[in-house]
PDB file of C-alpha atoms in Angstrom:
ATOM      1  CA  UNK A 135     -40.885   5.004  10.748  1.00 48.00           C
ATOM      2  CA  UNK A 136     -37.957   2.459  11.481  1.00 52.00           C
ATOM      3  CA  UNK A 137     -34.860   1.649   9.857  1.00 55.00           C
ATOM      4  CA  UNK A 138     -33.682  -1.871   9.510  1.00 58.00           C
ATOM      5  CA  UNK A 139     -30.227  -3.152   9.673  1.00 61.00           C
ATOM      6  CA  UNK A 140     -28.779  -6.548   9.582  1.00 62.00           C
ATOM      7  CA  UNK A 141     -25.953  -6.091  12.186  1.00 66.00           C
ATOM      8  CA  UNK A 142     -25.980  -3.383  15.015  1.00 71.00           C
ATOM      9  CA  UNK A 143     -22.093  -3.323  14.375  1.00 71.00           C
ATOM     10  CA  UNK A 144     -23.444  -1.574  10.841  1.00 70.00           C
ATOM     11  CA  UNK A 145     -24.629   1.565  12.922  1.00 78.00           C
ATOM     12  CA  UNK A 146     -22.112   4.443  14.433  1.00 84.00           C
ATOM     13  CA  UNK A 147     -23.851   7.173  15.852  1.00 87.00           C
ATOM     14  CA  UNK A 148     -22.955  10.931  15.203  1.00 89.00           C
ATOM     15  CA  UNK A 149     -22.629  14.107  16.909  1.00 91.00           C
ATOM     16  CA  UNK A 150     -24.433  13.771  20.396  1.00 91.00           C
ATOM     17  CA  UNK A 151     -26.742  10.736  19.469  1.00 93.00           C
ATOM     18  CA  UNK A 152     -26.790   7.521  21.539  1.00 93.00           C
ATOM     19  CA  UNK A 153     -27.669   4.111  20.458  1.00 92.00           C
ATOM     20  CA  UNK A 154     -29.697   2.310  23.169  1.00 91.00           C
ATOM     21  CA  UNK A 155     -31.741  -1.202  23.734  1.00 88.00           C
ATOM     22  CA  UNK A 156     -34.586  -0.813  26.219  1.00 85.00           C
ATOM     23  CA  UNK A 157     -35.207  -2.956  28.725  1.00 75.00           C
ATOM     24  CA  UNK A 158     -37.897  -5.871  28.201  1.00 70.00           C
ATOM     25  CA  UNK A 159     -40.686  -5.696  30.341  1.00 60.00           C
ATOM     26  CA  UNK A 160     -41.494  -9.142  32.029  1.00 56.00           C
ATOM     27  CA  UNK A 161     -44.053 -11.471  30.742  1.00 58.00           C
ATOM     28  CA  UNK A 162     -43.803 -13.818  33.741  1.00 61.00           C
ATOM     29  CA  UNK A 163     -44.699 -13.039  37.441  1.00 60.00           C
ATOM     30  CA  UNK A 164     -41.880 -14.491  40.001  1.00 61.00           C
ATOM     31  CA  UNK A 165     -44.703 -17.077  40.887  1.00 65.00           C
ATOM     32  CA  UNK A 166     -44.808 -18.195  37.517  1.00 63.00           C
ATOM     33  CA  UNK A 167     -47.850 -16.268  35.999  1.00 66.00           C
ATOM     34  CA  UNK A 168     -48.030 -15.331  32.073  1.00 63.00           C
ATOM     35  CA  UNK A 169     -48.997 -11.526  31.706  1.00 58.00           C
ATOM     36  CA  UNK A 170     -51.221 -10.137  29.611  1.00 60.00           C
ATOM     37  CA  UNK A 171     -49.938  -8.177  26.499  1.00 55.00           C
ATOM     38  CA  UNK A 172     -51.873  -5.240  27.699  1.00 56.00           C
ATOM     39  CA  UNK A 173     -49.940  -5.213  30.954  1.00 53.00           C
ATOM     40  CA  UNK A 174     -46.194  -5.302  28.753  1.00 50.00           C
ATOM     41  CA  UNK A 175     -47.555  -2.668  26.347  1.00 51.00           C
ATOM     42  CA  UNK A 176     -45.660   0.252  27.635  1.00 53.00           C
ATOM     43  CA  UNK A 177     -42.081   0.795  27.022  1.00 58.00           C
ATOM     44  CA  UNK A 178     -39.757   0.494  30.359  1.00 65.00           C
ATOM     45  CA  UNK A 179     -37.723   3.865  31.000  1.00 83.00           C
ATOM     46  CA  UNK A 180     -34.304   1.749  31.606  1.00 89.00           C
ATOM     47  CA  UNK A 181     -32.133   0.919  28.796  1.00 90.00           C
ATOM     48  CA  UNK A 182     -28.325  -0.184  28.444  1.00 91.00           C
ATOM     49  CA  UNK A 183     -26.340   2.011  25.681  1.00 93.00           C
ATOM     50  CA  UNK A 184     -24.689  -0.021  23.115  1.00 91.00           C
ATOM     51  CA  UNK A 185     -23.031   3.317  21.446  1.00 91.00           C
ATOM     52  CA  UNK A 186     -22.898   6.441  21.584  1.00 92.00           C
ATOM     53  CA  UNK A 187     -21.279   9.327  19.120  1.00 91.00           C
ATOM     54  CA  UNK A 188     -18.249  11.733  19.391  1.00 91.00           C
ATOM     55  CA  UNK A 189     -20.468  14.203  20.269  1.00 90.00           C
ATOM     56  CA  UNK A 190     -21.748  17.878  19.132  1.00 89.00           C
ATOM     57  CA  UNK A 191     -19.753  20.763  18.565  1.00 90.00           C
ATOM     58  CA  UNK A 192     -20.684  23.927  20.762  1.00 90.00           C
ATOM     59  CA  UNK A 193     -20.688  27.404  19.296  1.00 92.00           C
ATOM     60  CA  UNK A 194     -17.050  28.042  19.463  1.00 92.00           C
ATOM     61  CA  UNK A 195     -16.709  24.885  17.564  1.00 89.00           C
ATOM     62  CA  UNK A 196     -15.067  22.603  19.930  1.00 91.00           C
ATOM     63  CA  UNK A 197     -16.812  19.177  21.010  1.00 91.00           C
ATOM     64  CA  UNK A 198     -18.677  18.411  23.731  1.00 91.00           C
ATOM     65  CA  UNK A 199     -18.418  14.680  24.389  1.00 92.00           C
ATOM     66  CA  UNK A 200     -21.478  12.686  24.812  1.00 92.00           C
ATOM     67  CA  UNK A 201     -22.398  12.109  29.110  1.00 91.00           C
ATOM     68  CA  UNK A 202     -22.877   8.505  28.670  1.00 92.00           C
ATOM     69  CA  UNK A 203     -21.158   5.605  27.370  1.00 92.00           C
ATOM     70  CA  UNK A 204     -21.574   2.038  26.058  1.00 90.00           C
ATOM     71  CA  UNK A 205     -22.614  -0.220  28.834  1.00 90.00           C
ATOM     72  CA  UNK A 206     -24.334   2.017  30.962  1.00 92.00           C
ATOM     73  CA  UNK A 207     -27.992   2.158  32.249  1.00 94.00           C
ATOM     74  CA  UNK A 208     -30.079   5.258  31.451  1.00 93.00           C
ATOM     75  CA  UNK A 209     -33.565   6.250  32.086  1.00 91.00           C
ATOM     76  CA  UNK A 210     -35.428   7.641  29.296  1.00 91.00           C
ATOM     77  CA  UNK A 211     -38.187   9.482  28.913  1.00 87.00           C
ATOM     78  CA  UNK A 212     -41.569   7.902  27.634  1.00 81.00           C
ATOM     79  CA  UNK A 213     -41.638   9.603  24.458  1.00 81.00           C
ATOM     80  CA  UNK A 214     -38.949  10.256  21.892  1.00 81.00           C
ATOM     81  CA  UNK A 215     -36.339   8.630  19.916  1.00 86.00           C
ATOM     82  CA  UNK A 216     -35.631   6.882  16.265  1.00 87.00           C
ATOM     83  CA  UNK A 217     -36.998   3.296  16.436  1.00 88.00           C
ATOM     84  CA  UNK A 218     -34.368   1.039  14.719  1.00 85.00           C
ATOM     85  CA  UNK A 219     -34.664  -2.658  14.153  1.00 82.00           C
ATOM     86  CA  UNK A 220     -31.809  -5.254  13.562  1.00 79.00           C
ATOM     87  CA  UNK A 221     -33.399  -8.581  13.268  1.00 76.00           C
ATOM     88  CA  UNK A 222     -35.866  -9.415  16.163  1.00 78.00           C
ATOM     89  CA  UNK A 223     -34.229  -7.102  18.312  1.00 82.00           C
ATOM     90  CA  UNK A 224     -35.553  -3.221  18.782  1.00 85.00           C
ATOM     91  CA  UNK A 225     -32.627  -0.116  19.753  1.00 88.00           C
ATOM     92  CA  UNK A 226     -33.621   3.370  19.568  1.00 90.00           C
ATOM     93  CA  UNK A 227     -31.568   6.612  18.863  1.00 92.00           C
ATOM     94  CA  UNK A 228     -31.732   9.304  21.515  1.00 93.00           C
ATOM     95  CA  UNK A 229     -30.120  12.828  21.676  1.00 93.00           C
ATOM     96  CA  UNK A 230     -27.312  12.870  24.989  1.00 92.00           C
ATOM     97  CA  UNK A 231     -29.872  16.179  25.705  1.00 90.00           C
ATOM     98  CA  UNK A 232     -32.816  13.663  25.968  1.00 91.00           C
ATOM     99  CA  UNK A 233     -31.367  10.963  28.260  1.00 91.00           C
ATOM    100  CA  UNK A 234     -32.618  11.460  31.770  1.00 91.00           C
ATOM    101  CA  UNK A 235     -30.153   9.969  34.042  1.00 90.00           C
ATOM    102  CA  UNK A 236     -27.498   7.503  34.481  1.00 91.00           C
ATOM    103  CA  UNK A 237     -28.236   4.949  36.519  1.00 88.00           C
ATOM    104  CA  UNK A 238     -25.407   3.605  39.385  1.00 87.00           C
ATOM    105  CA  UNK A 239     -25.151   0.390  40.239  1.00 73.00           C
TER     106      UNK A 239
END
């Protein structure tokens, strides 16, 4: 299931959730070769986040702000997350607790 917006500026995450847009996987070798579908099927693990929420409250009540923030590379796991489309372009919603790293340039 996938929700569909017509501007990403539409969408504010809460609590601890964090917008992301994977990476596209390449459909072109350097040398100039088309790639198969079959070999693009499979979602990359790198992503930029585009937002991210206030974050959760712990269980004293105060908030924990979310790890990341918008503009950085994560890595993210294989599985998991709300597909969300706006227009052509695919994001996904993760939990901060499901993001696997951050990712230093």
């Amino acid at each position: 299931m996938s929700a569909t917006f017509k501007s990403i500026r539409a969408l504010q995450p809460l609590l601890d959730r964090v917008l992301v847009q994977r990476f596209k996987a390449e459909t072109k070798t350097a040398s100039g070769l088309l790639l198969p579908s079959s070999a693009t099927s499979s979602p990359l693990p790198e992503a930029t986040v585009i937002a991210v929420g206030p974050g959760a409250p712990n269980k004293d009540g105060a908030i924990i702000p979310v790890s990341v923030k918008a503009g950085d590379r994560v890595l993210l796991p294989g599985w998991g997350g709300s597909p969300i489309k706006v227009g052509e372009e695919e994001y996904h919603l993760f939990k901060d607790s499901e993001i696997l790293a951050k990712i230093q340039e």
